[in-house]
PDB file of C-alpha atoms in Angstrom:
ATOM      1  CA  MET A  29     -20.193  13.760  -2.620  1.00  0.00           C
ATOM      2  CA  PRO A  30     -17.984  13.129   0.454  1.00  0.00           C
ATOM      3  CA  ASP A  31     -14.942  15.251   1.045  1.00  0.00           C
ATOM      4  CA  PHE A  32     -11.679  13.830   2.402  1.00  0.00           C
ATOM      5  CA  PRO A  33      -9.546  16.890   3.248  1.00  0.00           C
ATOM      6  CA  ILE A  34      -5.870  15.975   3.629  1.00  0.00           C
ATOM      7  CA  ARG A  35      -4.201  17.056   6.863  1.00  0.00           C
ATOM      8  CA  LYS A  36      -0.779  15.701   5.960  1.00  0.00           C
ATOM      9  CA  ILE A  37       1.160  13.400   3.664  1.00  0.00           C
ATOM     10  CA  ALA A  38       4.242  11.494   4.806  1.00  0.00           C
ATOM     11  CA  VAL A  39       6.692   9.449   2.735  1.00  0.00           C
ATOM     12  CA  THR A  40       9.144   6.979   4.277  1.00  0.00           C
ATOM     13  CA  ILE A  41      11.975   5.278   2.378  1.00  0.00           C
ATOM     14  CA  GLU A  42      14.049   2.302   3.534  1.00  0.00           C
ATOM     15  CA  GLU A  43      17.170   0.912   1.909  1.00  0.00           C
ATOM     16  CA  ILE A  44      17.952  -2.574   3.190  1.00  0.00           C
ATOM     17  CA  LEU A  45      21.616  -3.488   2.752  1.00  0.00           C
ATOM     18  CA  HIS A  46      21.571  -6.838   4.579  1.00  0.00           C
ATOM     19  CA  ASP A  47      19.471  -8.769   7.063  1.00  0.00           C
ATOM     20  CA  GLY A  48      22.207 -10.399   9.102  1.00  0.00           C
ATOM     21  CA  GLY A  49      23.821 -12.172   6.155  1.00  0.00           C
ATOM     22  CA  PRO A  50      26.195 -10.932   3.466  1.00  0.00           C
ATOM     23  CA  PRO A  51      25.562  -7.455   2.038  1.00  0.00           C
ATOM     24  CA  ALA A  52      23.355  -7.466  -1.040  1.00  0.00           C
ATOM     25  CA  HIS A  53      24.804  -6.510  -4.405  1.00  0.00           C
ATOM     26  CA  ILE A  54      21.721  -4.352  -4.918  1.00  0.00           C
ATOM     27  CA  PRO A  55      19.967  -3.084  -1.769  1.00  0.00           C
ATOM     28  CA  ARG A  56      16.245  -3.674  -1.432  1.00  0.00           C
ATOM     29  CA  ARG A  57      14.209  -0.495  -1.313  1.00  0.00           C
ATOM     30  CA  ARG A  58      10.834  -0.067   0.360  1.00  0.00           C
ATOM     31  CA  ALA A  59       8.771   3.091   0.545  1.00  0.00           C
ATOM     32  CA  ALA A  60       5.448   4.028   2.090  1.00  0.00           C
ATOM     33  CA  ALA A  61       3.273   7.042   1.344  1.00  0.00           C
ATOM     34  CA  LEU A  62       0.608   7.919   3.881  1.00  0.00           C
ATOM     35  CA  ALA A  63      -2.180  10.478   3.791  1.00  0.00           C
ATOM     36  CA  VAL A  64      -4.001  11.553   6.940  1.00  0.00           C
ATOM     37  CA  VAL A  65      -7.488  12.597   5.888  1.00  0.00           C
ATOM     38  CA  LYS A  66     -10.713  13.714   7.518  1.00  0.00           C
ATOM     39  CA  ASN A  67     -13.268  10.883   7.716  1.00  0.00           C
ATOM     40  CA  PRO A  68     -16.593  12.320   6.483  1.00  0.00           C
ATOM     41  CA  PHE A  69     -18.437   9.313   7.949  1.00  0.00           C
ATOM     42  CA  ALA A  70     -16.966   9.482  11.479  1.00  0.00           C
ATOM     43  CA  GLY A  71     -19.413   9.340  14.348  1.00  0.00           C
ATOM     44  CA  ARG A  72     -22.404   8.031  12.387  1.00  0.00           C
ATOM     45  CA  TYR A  73     -23.552   5.014  10.436  1.00  0.00           C
ATOM     46  CA  VAL A  74     -23.930   5.583   6.692  1.00  0.00           C
ATOM     47  CA  GLU A  75     -25.484   2.741   4.689  1.00  0.00           C
ATOM     48  CA  GLU A  76     -24.110   3.616   1.231  1.00  0.00           C
ATOM     49  CA  LEU A  77     -20.345   4.062   1.248  1.00  0.00           C
ATOM     50  CA  GLU A  78     -19.177   2.498  -2.011  1.00  0.00           C
ATOM     51  CA  SER A  79     -19.589   5.608  -4.174  1.00  0.00           C
ATOM     52  CA  ALA A  80     -17.075   7.456  -1.966  1.00  0.00           C
ATOM     53  CA  MET A  81     -14.296   5.312  -3.465  1.00  0.00           C
ATOM     54  CA  GLU A  82     -14.561   7.474  -6.588  1.00  0.00           C
ATOM     55  CA  ASP A  83     -13.752  10.567  -4.519  1.00  0.00           C
ATOM     56  CA  LEU A  84     -10.540   8.939  -3.244  1.00  0.00           C
ATOM     57  CA  LYS A  85      -9.138   8.000  -6.669  1.00  0.00           C
ATOM     58  CA  PRO A  86      -7.125  11.255  -7.059  1.00  0.00           C
ATOM     59  CA  LEU A  87      -5.493  10.615  -3.670  1.00  0.00           C
ATOM     60  CA  GLY A  88      -4.454   7.117  -4.790  1.00  0.00           C
ATOM     61  CA  LEU A  89      -2.761   8.595  -7.851  1.00  0.00           C
ATOM     62  CA  VAL A  90      -1.001  11.314  -5.811  1.00  0.00           C
ATOM     63  CA  LEU A  91       0.415   8.777  -3.340  1.00  0.00           C
ATOM     64  CA  SER A  92       1.418   6.407  -6.159  1.00  0.00           C
ATOM     65  CA  ASP A  93       3.297   9.202  -7.914  1.00  0.00           C
ATOM     66  CA  ARG A  94       5.066  10.137  -4.670  1.00  0.00           C
ATOM     67  CA  LEU A  95       6.173   6.530  -4.153  1.00  0.00           C
ATOM     68  CA  ILE A  96       7.494   6.120  -7.669  1.00  0.00           C
ATOM     69  CA  ALA A  97       9.464   9.361  -7.281  1.00  0.00           C
ATOM     70  CA  ALA A  98      10.777   8.261  -3.858  1.00  0.00           C
ATOM     71  CA  LEU A  99      12.008   4.981  -5.354  1.00  0.00           C
ATOM     72  CA  GLY A 100      13.956   6.717  -8.119  1.00  0.00           C
ATOM     73  CA  GLY A 101      11.306   7.601 -10.701  1.00  0.00           C
ATOM     74  CA  ASP A 102      11.445   4.379 -12.764  1.00  0.00           C
ATOM     75  CA  ALA A 103       8.136   2.523 -12.437  1.00  0.00           C
ATOM     76  CA  LYS A 104       9.663  -0.518 -14.155  1.00  0.00           C
ATOM     77  CA  ALA A 105      12.067  -0.976 -11.220  1.00  0.00           C
ATOM     78  CA  ILE A 106       9.162  -1.413  -8.777  1.00  0.00           C
ATOM     79  CA  ASP A 107       8.124  -5.031  -8.330  1.00  0.00           C
ATOM     80  CA  GLY A 108       6.211  -5.173  -5.040  1.00  0.00           C
ATOM     81  CA  TYR A 109       3.242  -3.380  -3.518  1.00  0.00           C
ATOM     82  CA  GLY A 110       0.615  -3.290  -0.782  1.00  0.00           C
ATOM     83  CA  LYS A 111      -1.978  -0.983   0.751  1.00  0.00           C
ATOM     84  CA  GLY A 112      -3.633  -0.332   4.082  1.00  0.00           C
ATOM     85  CA  ALA A 113      -5.745   1.952   6.222  1.00  0.00           C
ATOM     86  CA  ILE A 114      -5.947   2.896   9.885  1.00  0.00           C
ATOM     87  CA  VAL A 115      -9.379   4.253  10.806  1.00  0.00           C
ATOM     88  CA  GLY A 116      -9.724   6.563  13.814  1.00  0.00           C
ATOM     89  CA  SER A 117     -11.888   5.522  16.763  1.00  0.00           C
ATOM     90  CA  ALA A 118     -15.006   7.441  15.631  1.00  0.00           C
ATOM     91  CA  GLY A 119     -15.060   5.488  12.372  1.00  0.00           C
ATOM     92  CA  GLU A 120     -15.650   1.864  11.440  1.00  0.00           C
ATOM     93  CA  LEU A 121     -13.551  -0.756   9.702  1.00  0.00           C
ATOM     94  CA  GLU A 122     -15.614  -0.421   6.518  1.00  0.00           C
ATOM     95  CA  HIS A 123     -14.324   3.156   6.140  1.00  0.00           C
ATOM     96  CA  GLY A 124     -10.847   1.675   5.673  1.00  0.00           C
ATOM     97  CA  ALA A 125     -12.242  -0.615   2.961  1.00  0.00           C
ATOM     98  CA  LEU A 126     -12.938   2.531   0.914  1.00  0.00           C
ATOM     99  CA  TRP A 127      -9.238   2.336  -0.034  1.00  0.00           C
ATOM    100  CA  HIS A 128      -9.491  -0.966  -1.947  1.00  0.00           C
ATOM    101  CA  VAL A 129     -10.244   0.489  -5.377  1.00  0.00           C
ATOM    102  CA  PRO A 130      -8.582   3.942  -5.181  1.00  0.00           C
ATOM    103  CA  GLY A 131      -5.335   2.660  -3.654  1.00  0.00           C
ATOM    104  CA  GLY A 132      -5.001  -0.584  -5.566  1.00  0.00           C
ATOM    105  CA  TYR A 133      -6.001   0.588  -9.011  1.00  0.00           C
ATOM    106  CA  ALA A 134      -3.919   3.760  -8.761  1.00  0.00           C
ATOM    107  CA  MET A 135      -0.751   1.724  -8.180  1.00  0.00           C
ATOM    108  CA  ARG A 136      -1.648  -0.724 -10.937  1.00  0.00           C
ATOM    109  CA  GLU A 137      -2.265   2.134 -13.370  1.00  0.00           C
ATOM    110  CA  ARG A 138       0.965   3.939 -12.540  1.00  0.00           C
ATOM    111  CA  LEU A 139       3.009   0.721 -12.675  1.00  0.00           C
ATOM    112  CA  GLY A 140       1.706  -0.263 -16.110  1.00  0.00           C
ATOM    113  CA  GLU A 141      -1.324  -2.403 -15.326  1.00  0.00           C
ATOM    114  CA  ALA A 142       0.289  -4.749 -12.813  1.00  0.00           C
ATOM    115  CA  LYS A 143      -1.469  -8.134 -12.740  1.00  0.00           C
ATOM    116  CA  ALA A 144      -1.488  -9.344  -9.121  1.00  0.00           C
ATOM    117  CA  ILE A 145      -4.021  -8.417  -6.491  1.00  0.00           C
ATOM    118  CA  VAL A 146      -2.711  -5.735  -4.135  1.00  0.00           C
ATOM    119  CA  PRO A 147      -2.337  -7.187  -0.617  1.00  0.00           C
ATOM    120  CA  SER A 148      -4.272  -5.174   1.935  1.00  0.00           C
ATOM    121  CA  ALA A 149      -4.744  -4.637   5.665  1.00  0.00           C
ATOM    122  CA  LYS A 150      -6.962  -2.344   7.675  1.00  0.00           C
ATOM    123  CA  LYS A 151      -7.799  -1.743  11.305  1.00  0.00           C
ATOM    124  CA  LEU A 152      -9.323   0.665  13.778  1.00  0.00           C
ATOM    125  CA  GLY A 153      -6.631   2.479  15.691  1.00  0.00           C
ATOM    126  CA  ALA A 154      -6.026   5.190  18.227  1.00  0.00           C
ATOM    127  CA  PHE A 155      -3.615   8.103  18.004  1.00  0.00           C
ATOM    128  CA  GLY A 156      -0.179   6.807  16.908  1.00  0.00           C
ATOM    129  CA  ALA A 157      -1.439   3.374  15.809  1.00  0.00           C
ATOM    130  CA  ARG A 158       0.789   1.336  13.523  1.00  0.00           C
ATOM    131  CA  LEU A 159      -0.167  -1.095  10.756  1.00  0.00           C
ATOM    132  CA  ASP A 160       1.791  -3.858   9.027  1.00  0.00           C
ATOM    133  CA  VAL A 161       1.010  -3.409   5.325  1.00  0.00           C
ATOM    134  CA  PRO A 162       1.422  -6.741   3.510  1.00  0.00           C
ATOM    135  CA  ILE A 163       3.520  -6.744   0.338  1.00  0.00           C
ATOM    136  CA  GLY A 164       3.411  -9.037  -2.672  1.00  0.00           C
ATOM    137  CA  HIS A 165       4.872  -9.152  -6.184  1.00  0.00           C
ATOM    138  CA  VAL A 166       3.126  -6.847  -8.671  1.00  0.00           C
ATOM    139  CA  ASN A 167       2.568  -9.519 -11.342  1.00  0.00           C
ATOM    140  CA  ALA A 168       2.316 -12.886  -9.586  1.00  0.00           C
ATOM    141  CA  ALA A 169       0.950 -13.527  -6.105  1.00  0.00           C
ATOM    142  CA  TYR A 170       2.913 -16.800  -5.833  1.00  0.00           C
ATOM    143  CA  VAL A 171       6.363 -15.157  -5.980  1.00  0.00           C
ATOM    144  CA  ARG A 172       7.508 -15.976  -2.423  1.00  0.00           C
ATOM    145  CA  SER A 173      10.622 -13.792  -2.501  1.00  0.00           C
ATOM    146  CA  HIS A 174       8.410 -10.701  -2.309  1.00  0.00           C
ATOM    147  CA  PHE A 175       6.175 -11.777   0.621  1.00  0.00           C
ATOM    148  CA  ASP A 176       6.848  -9.088   3.202  1.00  0.00           C
ATOM    149  CA  ALA A 177       5.244  -6.328   5.262  1.00  0.00           C
ATOM    150  CA  MET A 178       6.164  -2.751   6.082  1.00  0.00           C
ATOM    151  CA  GLU A 179       5.100  -1.155   9.344  1.00  0.00           C
ATOM    152  CA  VAL A 180       3.536   2.256   8.811  1.00  0.00           C
ATOM    153  CA  GLY A 181       1.870   4.976  10.856  1.00  0.00           C
ATOM    154  CA  VAL A 182       2.066   8.616  11.820  1.00  0.00           C
ATOM    155  CA  PRO A 183       2.815   9.849  15.342  1.00  0.00           C
ATOM    156  CA  ASP A 184      -0.082  12.326  15.410  1.00  0.00           C
ATOM    157  CA  GLY A 185      -2.874  10.321  13.835  1.00  0.00           C
ATOM    158  CA  PRO A 186      -5.354   9.096  13.192  1.00  0.00           C
ATOM    159  CA  ARG A 187      -7.449  11.432  15.286  1.00  0.00           C
ATOM    160  CA  PRO A 188     -10.873   9.916  16.068  1.00  0.00           C
ATOM    161  CA  ASP A 189     -12.396  11.548  12.969  1.00  0.00           C
ATOM    162  CA  GLU A 190      -9.536  10.695  10.569  1.00  0.00           C
ATOM    163  CA  ILE A 191      -8.265   7.875   8.400  1.00  0.00           C
ATOM    164  CA  VAL A 192      -4.633   7.153   7.537  1.00  0.00           C
ATOM    165  CA  PHE A 193      -4.516   5.728   4.002  1.00  0.00           C
ATOM    166  CA  ALA A 194      -1.231   4.006   3.083  1.00  0.00           C
ATOM    167  CA  LEU A 195       0.411   2.691  -0.077  1.00  0.00           C
ATOM    168  CA  VAL A 196       3.685   0.728  -0.118  1.00  0.00           C
ATOM    169  CA  MET A 197       5.969  -0.101  -3.049  1.00  0.00           C
ATOM    170  CA  THR A 198       9.239  -2.030  -3.180  1.00  0.00           C
ATOM    171  CA  SER A 199      12.145  -2.697  -5.503  1.00  0.00           C
ATOM    172  CA  GLY A 200      13.672  -6.148  -5.252  1.00  0.00           C
ATOM    173  CA  PRO A 201      13.015  -9.301  -3.251  1.00  0.00           C
ATOM    174  CA  ARG A 202      13.782  -9.810   0.450  1.00  0.00           C
ATOM    175  CA  ILE A 203      17.543  -9.445   0.784  1.00  0.00           C
ATOM    176  CA  HIS A 204      18.304 -13.055   1.707  1.00  0.00           C
ATOM    177  CA  ASP A 205      15.276 -14.786   0.162  1.00  0.00           C
ATOM    178  CA  ARG A 206      15.828 -18.525  -0.070  1.00  0.00           C
ATOM    179  CA  MET A 207      12.430 -20.139   0.484  1.00  0.00           C
ATOM    180  CA  GLY A 208      12.015 -21.458  -3.057  1.00  0.00           C
ATOM    181  CA  GLY A 209       8.786 -21.235  -4.975  1.00  0.00           C
ATOM    182  CA  LEU A 210       8.098 -19.289  -8.134  1.00  0.00           C
ATOM    183  CA  LYS A 211      10.857 -16.848  -9.070  1.00  0.00           C
ATOM    184  CA  ALA A 212       9.991 -13.464 -10.551  1.00  0.00           C
ATOM    185  CA  SER A 213      12.059 -14.389 -13.603  1.00  0.00           C
ATOM    186  CA  ASP A 214       9.884 -17.510 -14.120  1.00  0.00           C
ATOM    187  CA  ILE A 215       6.448 -15.843 -14.258  1.00  0.00           C
ATOM    188  CA  LYS A 216       4.678 -17.432 -17.219  1.00  0.00           C
ATOM    189  CA  ALA A 217       0.907 -17.331 -16.852  1.00  0.00           C
ATOM    190  CA  TRP A 218       0.585 -13.543 -16.448  1.00  0.00           C
ATOM    191  CA  ASP A 219      -2.714 -14.142 -14.664  1.00  0.00           C
ATOM    192  CA  GLY A 220      -1.796 -12.355 -11.437  1.00  0.00           C
ATOM    193  CA  LEU A 221      -0.980 -15.643  -9.740  1.00  0.00           C
ATOM    194  CA  ARG A 222       1.825 -17.476 -11.604  1.00  0.00           C
TER     195      ARG A 222
END
């Protein structure tokens, strides 16, 4: 059973009041929770990785809980999410893919079984690397007003033998969204798409 000791957790909150246009009646809120963990697979090739996702599930729940608290504690107010990973230089991209199940399903569970796929990004990165985590609506991937990304990273990681796992949640659409498409209020299919 792999071990992913946590070196640090960081939470960032943004409140977006306007984006060059008129101030919003309700600011958009975005938050990211990041965990810098030891990569037990760094420096060597391991054929079977998939079972390690089980070991990361508690971390997904911890970061999800931190995000919900950071955004005010009401899971029903959260309507966007995304996930990502930055793998240190002694690892491989597939180590970042370990986050798909633990990160995505943790957010879906804590948000009440959200329907839409959780957008994801991963990359190999050196010390101080940054990642744009894609964001989409929690219940319908076609809700354009929630297409976004949040840049995340930590100044002192990932070290070569570490991974930075990130979760992002949001409340509200882009401040001045006006690109049409499906509105959150018009979701009908409840199939994760429309």
